[in-house]
JSON list of C-alpha atoms in Angstrom, two decimals:
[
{"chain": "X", "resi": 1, "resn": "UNK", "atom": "CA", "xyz": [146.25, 128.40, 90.34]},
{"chain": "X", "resi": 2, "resn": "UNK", "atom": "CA", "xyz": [146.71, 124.55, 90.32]},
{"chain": "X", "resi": 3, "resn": "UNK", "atom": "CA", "xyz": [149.43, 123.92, 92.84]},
{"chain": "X", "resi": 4, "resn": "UNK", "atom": "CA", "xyz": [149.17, 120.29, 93.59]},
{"chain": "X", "resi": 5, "resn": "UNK", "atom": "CA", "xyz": [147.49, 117.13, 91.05]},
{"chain": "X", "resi": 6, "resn": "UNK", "atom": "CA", "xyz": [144.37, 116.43, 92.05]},
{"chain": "X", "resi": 7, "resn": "UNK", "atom": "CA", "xyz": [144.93, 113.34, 93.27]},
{"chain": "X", "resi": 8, "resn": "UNK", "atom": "CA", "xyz": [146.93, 114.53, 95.63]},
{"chain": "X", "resi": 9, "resn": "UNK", "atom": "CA", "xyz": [144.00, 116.62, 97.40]},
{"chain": "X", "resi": 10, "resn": "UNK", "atom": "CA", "xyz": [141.76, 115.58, 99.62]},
{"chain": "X", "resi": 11, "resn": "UNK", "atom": "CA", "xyz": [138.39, 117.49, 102.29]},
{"chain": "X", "resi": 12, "resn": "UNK", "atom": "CA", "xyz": [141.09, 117.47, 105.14]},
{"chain": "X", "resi": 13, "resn": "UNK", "atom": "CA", "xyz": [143.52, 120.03, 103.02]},
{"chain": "X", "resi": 14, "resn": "UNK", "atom": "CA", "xyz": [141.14, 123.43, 102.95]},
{"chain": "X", "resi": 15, "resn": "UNK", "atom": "CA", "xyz": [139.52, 122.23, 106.70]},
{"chain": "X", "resi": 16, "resn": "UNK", "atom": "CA", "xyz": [143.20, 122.18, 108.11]},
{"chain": "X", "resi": 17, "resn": "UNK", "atom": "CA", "xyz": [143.91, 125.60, 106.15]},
{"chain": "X", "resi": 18, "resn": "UNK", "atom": "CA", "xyz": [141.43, 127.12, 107.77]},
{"chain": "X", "resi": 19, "resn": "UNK", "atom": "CA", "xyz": [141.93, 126.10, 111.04]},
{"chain": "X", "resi": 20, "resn": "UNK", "atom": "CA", "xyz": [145.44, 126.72, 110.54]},
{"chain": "X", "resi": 21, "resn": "UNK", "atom": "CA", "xyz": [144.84, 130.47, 109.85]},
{"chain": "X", "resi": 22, "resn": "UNK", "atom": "CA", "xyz": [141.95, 130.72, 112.47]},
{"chain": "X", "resi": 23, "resn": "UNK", "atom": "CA", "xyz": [144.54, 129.85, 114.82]},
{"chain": "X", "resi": 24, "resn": "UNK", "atom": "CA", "xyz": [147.17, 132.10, 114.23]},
{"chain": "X", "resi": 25, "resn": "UNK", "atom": "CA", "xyz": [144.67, 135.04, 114.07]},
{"chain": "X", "resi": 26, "resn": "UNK", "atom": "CA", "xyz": [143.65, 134.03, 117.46]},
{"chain": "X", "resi": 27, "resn": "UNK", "atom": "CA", "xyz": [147.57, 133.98, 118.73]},
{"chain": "X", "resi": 28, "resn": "UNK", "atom": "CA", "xyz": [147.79, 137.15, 117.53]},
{"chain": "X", "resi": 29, "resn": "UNK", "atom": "CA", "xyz": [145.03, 138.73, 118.72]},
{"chain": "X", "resi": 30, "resn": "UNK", "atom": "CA", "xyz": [143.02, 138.99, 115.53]},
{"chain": "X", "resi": 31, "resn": "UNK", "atom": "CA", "xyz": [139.30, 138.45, 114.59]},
{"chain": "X", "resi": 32, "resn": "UNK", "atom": "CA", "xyz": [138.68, 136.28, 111.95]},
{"chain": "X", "resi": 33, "resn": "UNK", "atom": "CA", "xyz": [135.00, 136.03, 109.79]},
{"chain": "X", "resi": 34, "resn": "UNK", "atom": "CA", "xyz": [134.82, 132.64, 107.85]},
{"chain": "X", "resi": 35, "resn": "UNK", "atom": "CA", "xyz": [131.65, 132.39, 105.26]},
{"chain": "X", "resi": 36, "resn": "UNK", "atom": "CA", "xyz": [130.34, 129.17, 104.41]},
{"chain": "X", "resi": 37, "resn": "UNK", "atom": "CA", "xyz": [128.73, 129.41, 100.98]},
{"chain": "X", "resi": 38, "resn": "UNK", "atom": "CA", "xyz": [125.73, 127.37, 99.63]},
{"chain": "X", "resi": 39, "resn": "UNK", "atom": "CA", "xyz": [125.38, 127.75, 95.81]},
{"chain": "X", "resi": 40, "resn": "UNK", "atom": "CA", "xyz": [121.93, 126.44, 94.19]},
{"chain": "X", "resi": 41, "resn": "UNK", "atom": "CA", "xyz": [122.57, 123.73, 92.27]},
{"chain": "X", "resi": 42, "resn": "UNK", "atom": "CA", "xyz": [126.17, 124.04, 91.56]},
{"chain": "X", "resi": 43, "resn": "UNK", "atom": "CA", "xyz": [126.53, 121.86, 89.20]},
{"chain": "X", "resi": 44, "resn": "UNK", "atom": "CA", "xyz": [123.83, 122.25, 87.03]},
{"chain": "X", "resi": 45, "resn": "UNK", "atom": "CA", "xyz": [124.29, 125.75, 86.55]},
{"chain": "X", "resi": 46, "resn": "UNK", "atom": "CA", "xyz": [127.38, 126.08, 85.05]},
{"chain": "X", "resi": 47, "resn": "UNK", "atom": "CA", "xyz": [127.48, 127.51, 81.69]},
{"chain": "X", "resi": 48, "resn": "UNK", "atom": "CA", "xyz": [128.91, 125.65, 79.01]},
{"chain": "X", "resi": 49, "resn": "UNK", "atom": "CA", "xyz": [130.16, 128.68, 76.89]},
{"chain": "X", "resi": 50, "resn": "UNK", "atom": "CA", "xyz": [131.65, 130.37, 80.52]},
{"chain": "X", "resi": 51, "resn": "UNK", "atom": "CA", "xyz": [133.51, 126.98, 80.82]},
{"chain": "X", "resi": 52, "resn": "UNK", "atom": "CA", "xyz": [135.08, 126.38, 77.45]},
{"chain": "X", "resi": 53, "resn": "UNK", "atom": "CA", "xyz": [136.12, 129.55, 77.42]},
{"chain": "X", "resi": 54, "resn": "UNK", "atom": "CA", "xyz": [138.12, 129.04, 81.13]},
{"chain": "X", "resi": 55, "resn": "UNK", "atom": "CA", "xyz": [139.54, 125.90, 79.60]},
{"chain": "X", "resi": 56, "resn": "UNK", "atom": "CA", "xyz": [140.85, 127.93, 76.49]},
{"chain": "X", "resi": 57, "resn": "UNK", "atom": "CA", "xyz": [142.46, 131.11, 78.61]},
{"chain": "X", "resi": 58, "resn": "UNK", "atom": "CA", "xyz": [143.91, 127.89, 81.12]},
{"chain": "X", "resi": 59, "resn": "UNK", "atom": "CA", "xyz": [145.46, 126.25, 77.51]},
{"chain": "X", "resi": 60, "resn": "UNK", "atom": "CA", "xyz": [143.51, 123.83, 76.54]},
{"chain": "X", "resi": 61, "resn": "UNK", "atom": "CA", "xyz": [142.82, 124.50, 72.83]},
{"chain": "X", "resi": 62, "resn": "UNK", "atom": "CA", "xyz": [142.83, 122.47, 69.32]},
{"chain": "X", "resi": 63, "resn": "UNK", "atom": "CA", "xyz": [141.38, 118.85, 69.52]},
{"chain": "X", "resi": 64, "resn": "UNK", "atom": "CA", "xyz": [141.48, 118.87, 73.45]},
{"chain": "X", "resi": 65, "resn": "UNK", "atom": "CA", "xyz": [138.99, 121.65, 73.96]},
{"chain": "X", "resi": 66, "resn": "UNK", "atom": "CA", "xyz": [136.85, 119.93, 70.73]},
{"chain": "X", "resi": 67, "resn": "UNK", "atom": "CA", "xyz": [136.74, 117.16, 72.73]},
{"chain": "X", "resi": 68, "resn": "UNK", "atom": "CA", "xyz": [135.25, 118.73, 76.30]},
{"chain": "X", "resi": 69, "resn": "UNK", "atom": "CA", "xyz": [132.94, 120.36, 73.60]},
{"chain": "X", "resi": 70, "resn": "UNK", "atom": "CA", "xyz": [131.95, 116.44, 72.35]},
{"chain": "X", "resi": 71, "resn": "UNK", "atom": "CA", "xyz": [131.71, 115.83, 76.56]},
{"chain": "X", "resi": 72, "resn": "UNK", "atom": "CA", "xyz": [129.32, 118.65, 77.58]},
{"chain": "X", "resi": 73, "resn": "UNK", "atom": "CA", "xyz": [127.35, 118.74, 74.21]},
{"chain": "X", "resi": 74, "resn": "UNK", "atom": "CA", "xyz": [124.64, 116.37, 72.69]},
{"chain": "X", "resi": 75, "resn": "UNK", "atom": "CA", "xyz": [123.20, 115.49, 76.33]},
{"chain": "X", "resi": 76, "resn": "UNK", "atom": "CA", "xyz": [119.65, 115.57, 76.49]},
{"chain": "X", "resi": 77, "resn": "UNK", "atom": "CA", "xyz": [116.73, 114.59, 79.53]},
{"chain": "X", "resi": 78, "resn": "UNK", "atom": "CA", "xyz": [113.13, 114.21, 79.96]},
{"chain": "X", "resi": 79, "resn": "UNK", "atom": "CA", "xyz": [110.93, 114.09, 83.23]},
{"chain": "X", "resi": 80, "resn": "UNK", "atom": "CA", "xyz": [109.17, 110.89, 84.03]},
{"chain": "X", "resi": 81, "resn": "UNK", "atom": "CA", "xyz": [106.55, 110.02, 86.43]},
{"chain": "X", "resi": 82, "resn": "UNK", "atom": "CA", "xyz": [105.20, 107.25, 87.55]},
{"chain": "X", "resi": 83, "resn": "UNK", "atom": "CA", "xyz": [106.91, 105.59, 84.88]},
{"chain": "X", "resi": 84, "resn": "UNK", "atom": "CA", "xyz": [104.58, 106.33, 82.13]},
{"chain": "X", "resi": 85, "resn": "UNK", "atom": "CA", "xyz": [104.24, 110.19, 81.27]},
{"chain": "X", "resi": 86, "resn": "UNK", "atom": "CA", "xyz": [107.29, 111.74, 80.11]},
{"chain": "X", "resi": 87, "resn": "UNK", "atom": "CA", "xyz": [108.02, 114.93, 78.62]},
{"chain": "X", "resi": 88, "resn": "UNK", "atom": "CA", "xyz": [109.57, 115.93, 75.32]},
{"chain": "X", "resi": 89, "resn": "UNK", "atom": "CA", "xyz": [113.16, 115.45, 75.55]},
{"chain": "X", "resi": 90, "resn": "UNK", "atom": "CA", "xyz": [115.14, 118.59, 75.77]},
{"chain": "X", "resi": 91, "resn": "UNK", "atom": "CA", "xyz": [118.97, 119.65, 75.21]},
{"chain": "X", "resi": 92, "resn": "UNK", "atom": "CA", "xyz": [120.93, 120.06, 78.56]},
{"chain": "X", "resi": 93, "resn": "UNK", "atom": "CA", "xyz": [122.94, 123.62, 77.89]},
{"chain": "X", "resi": 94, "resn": "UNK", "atom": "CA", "xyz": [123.73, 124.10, 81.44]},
{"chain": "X", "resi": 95, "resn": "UNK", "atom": "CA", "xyz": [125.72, 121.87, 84.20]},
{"chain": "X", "resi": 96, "resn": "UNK", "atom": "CA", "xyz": [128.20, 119.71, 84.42]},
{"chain": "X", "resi": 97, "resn": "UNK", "atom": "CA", "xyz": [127.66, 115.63, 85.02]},
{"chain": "X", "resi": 98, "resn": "UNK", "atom": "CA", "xyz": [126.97, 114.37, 88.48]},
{"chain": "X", "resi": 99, "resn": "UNK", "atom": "CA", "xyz": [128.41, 111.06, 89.35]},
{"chain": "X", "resi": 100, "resn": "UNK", "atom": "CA", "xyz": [131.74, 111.25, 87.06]},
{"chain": "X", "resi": 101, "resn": "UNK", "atom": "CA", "xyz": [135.11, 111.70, 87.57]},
{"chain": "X", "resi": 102, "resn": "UNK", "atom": "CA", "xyz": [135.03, 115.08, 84.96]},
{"chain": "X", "resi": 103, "resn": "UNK", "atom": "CA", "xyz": [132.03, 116.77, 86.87]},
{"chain": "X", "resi": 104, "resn": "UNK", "atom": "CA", "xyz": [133.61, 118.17, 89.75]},
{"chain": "X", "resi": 105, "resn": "UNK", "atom": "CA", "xyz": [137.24, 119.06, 88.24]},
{"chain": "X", "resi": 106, "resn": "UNK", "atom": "CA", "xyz": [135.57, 121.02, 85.53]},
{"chain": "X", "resi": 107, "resn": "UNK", "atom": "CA", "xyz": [133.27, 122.70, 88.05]},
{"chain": "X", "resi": 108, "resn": "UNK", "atom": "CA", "xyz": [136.76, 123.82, 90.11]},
{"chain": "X", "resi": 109, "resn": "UNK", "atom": "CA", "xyz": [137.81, 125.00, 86.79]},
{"chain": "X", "resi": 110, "resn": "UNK", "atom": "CA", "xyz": [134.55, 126.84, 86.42]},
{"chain": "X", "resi": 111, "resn": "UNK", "atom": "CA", "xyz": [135.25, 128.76, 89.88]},
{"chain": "X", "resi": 112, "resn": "UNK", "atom": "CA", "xyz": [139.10, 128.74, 89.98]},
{"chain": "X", "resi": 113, "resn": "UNK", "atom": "CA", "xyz": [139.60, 132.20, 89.09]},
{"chain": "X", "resi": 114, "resn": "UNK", "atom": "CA", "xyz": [136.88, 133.21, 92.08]},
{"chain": "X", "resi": 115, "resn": "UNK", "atom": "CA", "xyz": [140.33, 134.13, 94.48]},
{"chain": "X", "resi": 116, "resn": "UNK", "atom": "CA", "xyz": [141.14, 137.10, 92.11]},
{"chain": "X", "resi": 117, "resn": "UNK", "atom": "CA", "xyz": [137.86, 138.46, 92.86]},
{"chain": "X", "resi": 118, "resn": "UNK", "atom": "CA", "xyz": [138.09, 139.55, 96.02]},
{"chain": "X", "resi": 119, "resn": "UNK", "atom": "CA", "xyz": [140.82, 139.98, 98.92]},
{"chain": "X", "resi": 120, "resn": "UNK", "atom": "CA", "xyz": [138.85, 137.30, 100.70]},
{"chain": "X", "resi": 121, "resn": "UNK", "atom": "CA", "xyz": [140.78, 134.07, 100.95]},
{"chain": "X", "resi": 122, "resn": "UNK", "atom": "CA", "xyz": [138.84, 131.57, 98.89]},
{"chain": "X", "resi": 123, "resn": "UNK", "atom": "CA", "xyz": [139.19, 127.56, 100.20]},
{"chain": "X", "resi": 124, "resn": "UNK", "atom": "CA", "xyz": [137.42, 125.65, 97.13]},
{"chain": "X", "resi": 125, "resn": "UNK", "atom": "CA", "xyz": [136.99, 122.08, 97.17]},
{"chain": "X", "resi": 126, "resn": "UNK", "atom": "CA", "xyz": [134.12, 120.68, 94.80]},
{"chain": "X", "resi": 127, "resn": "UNK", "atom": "CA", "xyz": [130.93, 122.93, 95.17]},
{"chain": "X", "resi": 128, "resn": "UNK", "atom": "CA", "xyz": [132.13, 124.10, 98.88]},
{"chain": "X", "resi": 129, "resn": "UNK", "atom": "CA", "xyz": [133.76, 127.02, 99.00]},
{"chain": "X", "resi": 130, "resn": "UNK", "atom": "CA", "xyz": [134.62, 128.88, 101.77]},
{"chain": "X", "resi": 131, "resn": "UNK", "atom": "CA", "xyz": [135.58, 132.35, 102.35]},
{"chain": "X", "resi": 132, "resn": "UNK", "atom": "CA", "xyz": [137.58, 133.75, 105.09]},
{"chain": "X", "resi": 133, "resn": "UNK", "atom": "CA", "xyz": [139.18, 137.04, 106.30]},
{"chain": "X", "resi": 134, "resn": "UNK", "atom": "CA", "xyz": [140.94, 138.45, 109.48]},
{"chain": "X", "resi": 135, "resn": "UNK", "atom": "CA", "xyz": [141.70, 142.21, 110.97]},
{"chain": "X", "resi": 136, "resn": "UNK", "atom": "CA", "xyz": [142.69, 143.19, 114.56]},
{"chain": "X", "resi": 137, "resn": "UNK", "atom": "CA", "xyz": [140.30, 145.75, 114.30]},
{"chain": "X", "resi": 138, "resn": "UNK", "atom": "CA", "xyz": [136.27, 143.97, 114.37]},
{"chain": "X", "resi": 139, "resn": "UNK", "atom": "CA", "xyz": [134.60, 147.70, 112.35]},
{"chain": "X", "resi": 140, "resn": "UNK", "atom": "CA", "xyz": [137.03, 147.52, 110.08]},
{"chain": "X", "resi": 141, "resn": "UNK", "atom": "CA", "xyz": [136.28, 143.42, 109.31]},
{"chain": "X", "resi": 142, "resn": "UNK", "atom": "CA", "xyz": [133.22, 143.50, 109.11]},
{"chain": "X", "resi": 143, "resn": "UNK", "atom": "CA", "xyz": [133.42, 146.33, 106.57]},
{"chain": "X", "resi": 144, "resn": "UNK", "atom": "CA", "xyz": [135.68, 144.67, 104.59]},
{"chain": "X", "resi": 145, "resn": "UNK", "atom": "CA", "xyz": [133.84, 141.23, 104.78]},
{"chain": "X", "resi": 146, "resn": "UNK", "atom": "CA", "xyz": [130.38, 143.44, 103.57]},
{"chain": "X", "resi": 147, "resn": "UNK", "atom": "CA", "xyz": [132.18, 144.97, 100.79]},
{"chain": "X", "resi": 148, "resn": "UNK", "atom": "CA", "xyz": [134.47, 142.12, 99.38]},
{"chain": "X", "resi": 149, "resn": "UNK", "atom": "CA", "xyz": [131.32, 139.40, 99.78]},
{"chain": "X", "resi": 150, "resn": "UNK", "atom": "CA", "xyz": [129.52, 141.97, 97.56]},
{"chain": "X", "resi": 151, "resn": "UNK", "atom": "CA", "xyz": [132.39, 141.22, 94.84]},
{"chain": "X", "resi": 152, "resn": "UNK", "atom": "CA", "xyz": [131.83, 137.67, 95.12]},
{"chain": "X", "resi": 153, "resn": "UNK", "atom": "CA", "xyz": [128.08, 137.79, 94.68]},
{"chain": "X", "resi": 154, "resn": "UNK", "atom": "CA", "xyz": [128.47, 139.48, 91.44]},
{"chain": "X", "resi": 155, "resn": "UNK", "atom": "CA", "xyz": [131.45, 136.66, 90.04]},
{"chain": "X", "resi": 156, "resn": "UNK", "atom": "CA", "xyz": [128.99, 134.35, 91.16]},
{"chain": "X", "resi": 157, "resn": "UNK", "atom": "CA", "xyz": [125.81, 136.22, 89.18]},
{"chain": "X", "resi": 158, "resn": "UNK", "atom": "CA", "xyz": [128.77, 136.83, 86.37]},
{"chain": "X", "resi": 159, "resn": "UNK", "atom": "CA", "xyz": [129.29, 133.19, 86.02]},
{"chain": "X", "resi": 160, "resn": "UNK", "atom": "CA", "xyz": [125.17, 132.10, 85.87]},
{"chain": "X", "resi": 161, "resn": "UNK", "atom": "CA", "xyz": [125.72, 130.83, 89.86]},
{"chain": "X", "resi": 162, "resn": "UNK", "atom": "CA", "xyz": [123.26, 131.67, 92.71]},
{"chain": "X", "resi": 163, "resn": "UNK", "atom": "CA", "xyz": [124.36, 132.23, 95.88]},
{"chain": "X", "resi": 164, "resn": "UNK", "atom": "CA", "xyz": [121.73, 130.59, 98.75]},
{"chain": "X", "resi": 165, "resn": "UNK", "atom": "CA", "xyz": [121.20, 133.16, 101.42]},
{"chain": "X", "resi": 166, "resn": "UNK", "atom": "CA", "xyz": [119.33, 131.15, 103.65]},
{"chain": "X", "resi": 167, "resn": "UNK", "atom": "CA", "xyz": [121.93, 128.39, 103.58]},
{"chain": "X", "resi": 168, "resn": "UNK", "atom": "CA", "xyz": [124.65, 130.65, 103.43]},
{"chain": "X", "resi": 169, "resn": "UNK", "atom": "CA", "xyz": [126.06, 131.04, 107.26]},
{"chain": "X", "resi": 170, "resn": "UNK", "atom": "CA", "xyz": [128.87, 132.82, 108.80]},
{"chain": "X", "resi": 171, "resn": "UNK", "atom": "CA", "xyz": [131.58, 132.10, 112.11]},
{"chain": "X", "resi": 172, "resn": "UNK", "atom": "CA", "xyz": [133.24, 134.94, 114.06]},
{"chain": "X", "resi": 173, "resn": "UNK", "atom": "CA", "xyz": [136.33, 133.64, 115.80]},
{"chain": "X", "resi": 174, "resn": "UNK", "atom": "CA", "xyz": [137.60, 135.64, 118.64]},
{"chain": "X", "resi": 175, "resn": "UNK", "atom": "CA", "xyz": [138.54, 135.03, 121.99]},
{"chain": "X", "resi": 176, "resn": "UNK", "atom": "CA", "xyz": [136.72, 138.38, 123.02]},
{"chain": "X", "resi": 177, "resn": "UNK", "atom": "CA", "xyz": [133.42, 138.80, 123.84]},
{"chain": "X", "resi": 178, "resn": "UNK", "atom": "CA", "xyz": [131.58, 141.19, 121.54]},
{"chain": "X", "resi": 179, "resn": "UNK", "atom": "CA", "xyz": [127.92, 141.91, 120.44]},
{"chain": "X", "resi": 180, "resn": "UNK", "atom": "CA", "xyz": [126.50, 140.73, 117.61]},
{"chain": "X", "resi": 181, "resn": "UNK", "atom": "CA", "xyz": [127.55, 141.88, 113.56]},
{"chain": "X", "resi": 182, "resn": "UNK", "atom": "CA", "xyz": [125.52, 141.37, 110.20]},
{"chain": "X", "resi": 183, "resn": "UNK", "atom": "CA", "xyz": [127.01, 140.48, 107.25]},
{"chain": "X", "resi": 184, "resn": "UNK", "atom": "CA", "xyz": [124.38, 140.87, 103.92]},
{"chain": "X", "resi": 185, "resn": "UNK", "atom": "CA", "xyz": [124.04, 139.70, 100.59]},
{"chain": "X", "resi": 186, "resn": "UNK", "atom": "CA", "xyz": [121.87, 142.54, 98.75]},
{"chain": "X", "resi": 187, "resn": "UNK", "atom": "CA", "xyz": [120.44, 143.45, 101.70]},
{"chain": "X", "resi": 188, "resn": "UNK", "atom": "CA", "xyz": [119.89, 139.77, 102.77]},
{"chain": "X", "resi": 189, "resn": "UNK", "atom": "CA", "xyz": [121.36, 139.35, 106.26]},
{"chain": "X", "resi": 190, "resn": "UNK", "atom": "CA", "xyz": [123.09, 135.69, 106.49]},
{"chain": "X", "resi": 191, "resn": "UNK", "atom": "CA", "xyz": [123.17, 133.73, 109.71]},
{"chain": "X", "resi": 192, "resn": "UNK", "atom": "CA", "xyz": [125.85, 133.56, 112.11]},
{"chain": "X", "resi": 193, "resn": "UNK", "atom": "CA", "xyz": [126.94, 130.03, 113.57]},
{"chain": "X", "resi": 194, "resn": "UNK", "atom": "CA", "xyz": [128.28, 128.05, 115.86]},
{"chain": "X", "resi": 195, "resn": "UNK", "atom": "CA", "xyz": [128.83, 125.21, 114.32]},
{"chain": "X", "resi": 196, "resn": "UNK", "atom": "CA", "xyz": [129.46, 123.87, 110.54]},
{"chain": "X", "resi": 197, "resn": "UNK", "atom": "CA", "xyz": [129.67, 121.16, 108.92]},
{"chain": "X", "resi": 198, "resn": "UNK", "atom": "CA", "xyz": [132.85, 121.55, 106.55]},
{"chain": "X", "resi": 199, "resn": "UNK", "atom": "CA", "xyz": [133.22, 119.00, 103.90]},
{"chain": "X", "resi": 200, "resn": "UNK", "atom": "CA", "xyz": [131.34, 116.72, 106.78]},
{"chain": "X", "resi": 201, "resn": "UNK", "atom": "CA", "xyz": [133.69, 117.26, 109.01]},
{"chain": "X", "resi": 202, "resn": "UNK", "atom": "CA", "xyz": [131.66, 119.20, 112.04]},
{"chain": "X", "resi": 203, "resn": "UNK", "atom": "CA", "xyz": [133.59, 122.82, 112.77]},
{"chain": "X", "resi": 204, "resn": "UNK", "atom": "CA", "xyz": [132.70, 123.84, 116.42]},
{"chain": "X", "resi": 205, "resn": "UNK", "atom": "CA", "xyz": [133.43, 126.97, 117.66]},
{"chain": "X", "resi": 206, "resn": "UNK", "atom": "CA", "xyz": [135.17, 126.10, 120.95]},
{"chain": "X", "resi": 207, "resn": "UNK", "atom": "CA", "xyz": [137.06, 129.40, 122.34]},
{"chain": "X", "resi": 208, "resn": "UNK", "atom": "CA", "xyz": [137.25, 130.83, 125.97]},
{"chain": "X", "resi": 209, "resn": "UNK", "atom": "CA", "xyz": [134.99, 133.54, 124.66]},
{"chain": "X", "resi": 210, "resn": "UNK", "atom": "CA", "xyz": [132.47, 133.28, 122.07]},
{"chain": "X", "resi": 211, "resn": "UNK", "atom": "CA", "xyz": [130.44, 136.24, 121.23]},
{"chain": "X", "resi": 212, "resn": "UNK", "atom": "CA", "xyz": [126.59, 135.27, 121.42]}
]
């Protein structure tokens, strides 16, 4: 699924995407249902065994993967306060490390095969990932969107990841105006939005018609 080098990406790429396919929906007619989903804790979650075992099926085998093995292993913490307790130190068998250059390519490894999940379109960059889907017909969308979120949820419980439901927010775009829609997770109805802030980049619904 790697297209491009990393290097070569940047937040603007999967913001322009989606505005790019929001706005051919709306030429033609379409309604379109992006999710914005908030994970808990991304990157401390991630399972090491889950993760050596994407690098292996992706190739990376021999002294390579022995080495990401050496990266994620023999890391261990403690919690101080006030500078004098602390507790017993502990071995760190979840996450990835914040604050390096590894940390959030190996947590895009850790996700990359969340497209074949569902027919939602998946735009990953880091921890955000964004969902989106589009029909002409709104019944038919939001079924779709209820029953193809459900398939993400479980690669997300799958992979040891926890999907925020309170933080987790969808955007209808449409040029009609319509009443109002649910979209759930288990049961759990998630917001819908007017606003977002994509990669911090503030996504404002601005259409002739915006349902309320």
């Amino acid at each position: 699924m790697f297209t491009r080098p990393w290097s070569e990406h940047s937040t603007l790429h999967p913001m322009l995407h989606l505005l790019d396919k929001v706005s051919d929906a709306l030429n033609e007619k379409k309604f379109t249902i992006a999710i914005f989903c908030d994970l808990r804790k991304a990157f401390d979650t991630c399972d090491h065994e889950i993760l050596l075992g994407k690098l292996k099926r992706y190739g990376v085998d021999g002294p390579e993967l022995d080495w990401f093995k050496s990266y994620l292993s023999g890391r261990r913490q403690f919690i101080s306060v006030g500078g004098r307790t602390k507790s017993r130190l502990l071995d760190i068998i979840l996450g990835v490390p914040q604050g390096s250059i590894l940390g959030p390519l190996l947590f895009l490894i850790y996700i990359n095969d969340l497209p074949l999940a569902s027919e939602l379109l998946a735009l990953l960059f880091a921890d955000d990932t964004t969902l989106m889907v589009l029909d002409d017909n709104l019944d038919h969308l939001i079924h779709k969107v209820n029953t193809e979120f459900r398939k993400i949820c479980e690669f997300f419980r799958a992979n040891k990841l926890v999907i925020h439901p309170n933080k987790t927010n969808f955007i209808l775009f449409t040029t009609k105006n319509i009443g109002g829609r649910k979209i759930e997770i288990f049961s759990i109805i998630i917001m819908k939005i007017r606003t977002n802030h994509l990669l911090s980049t503030q996504l404002i619904v601005s259409l002739k018609k915006v349902s309320k």
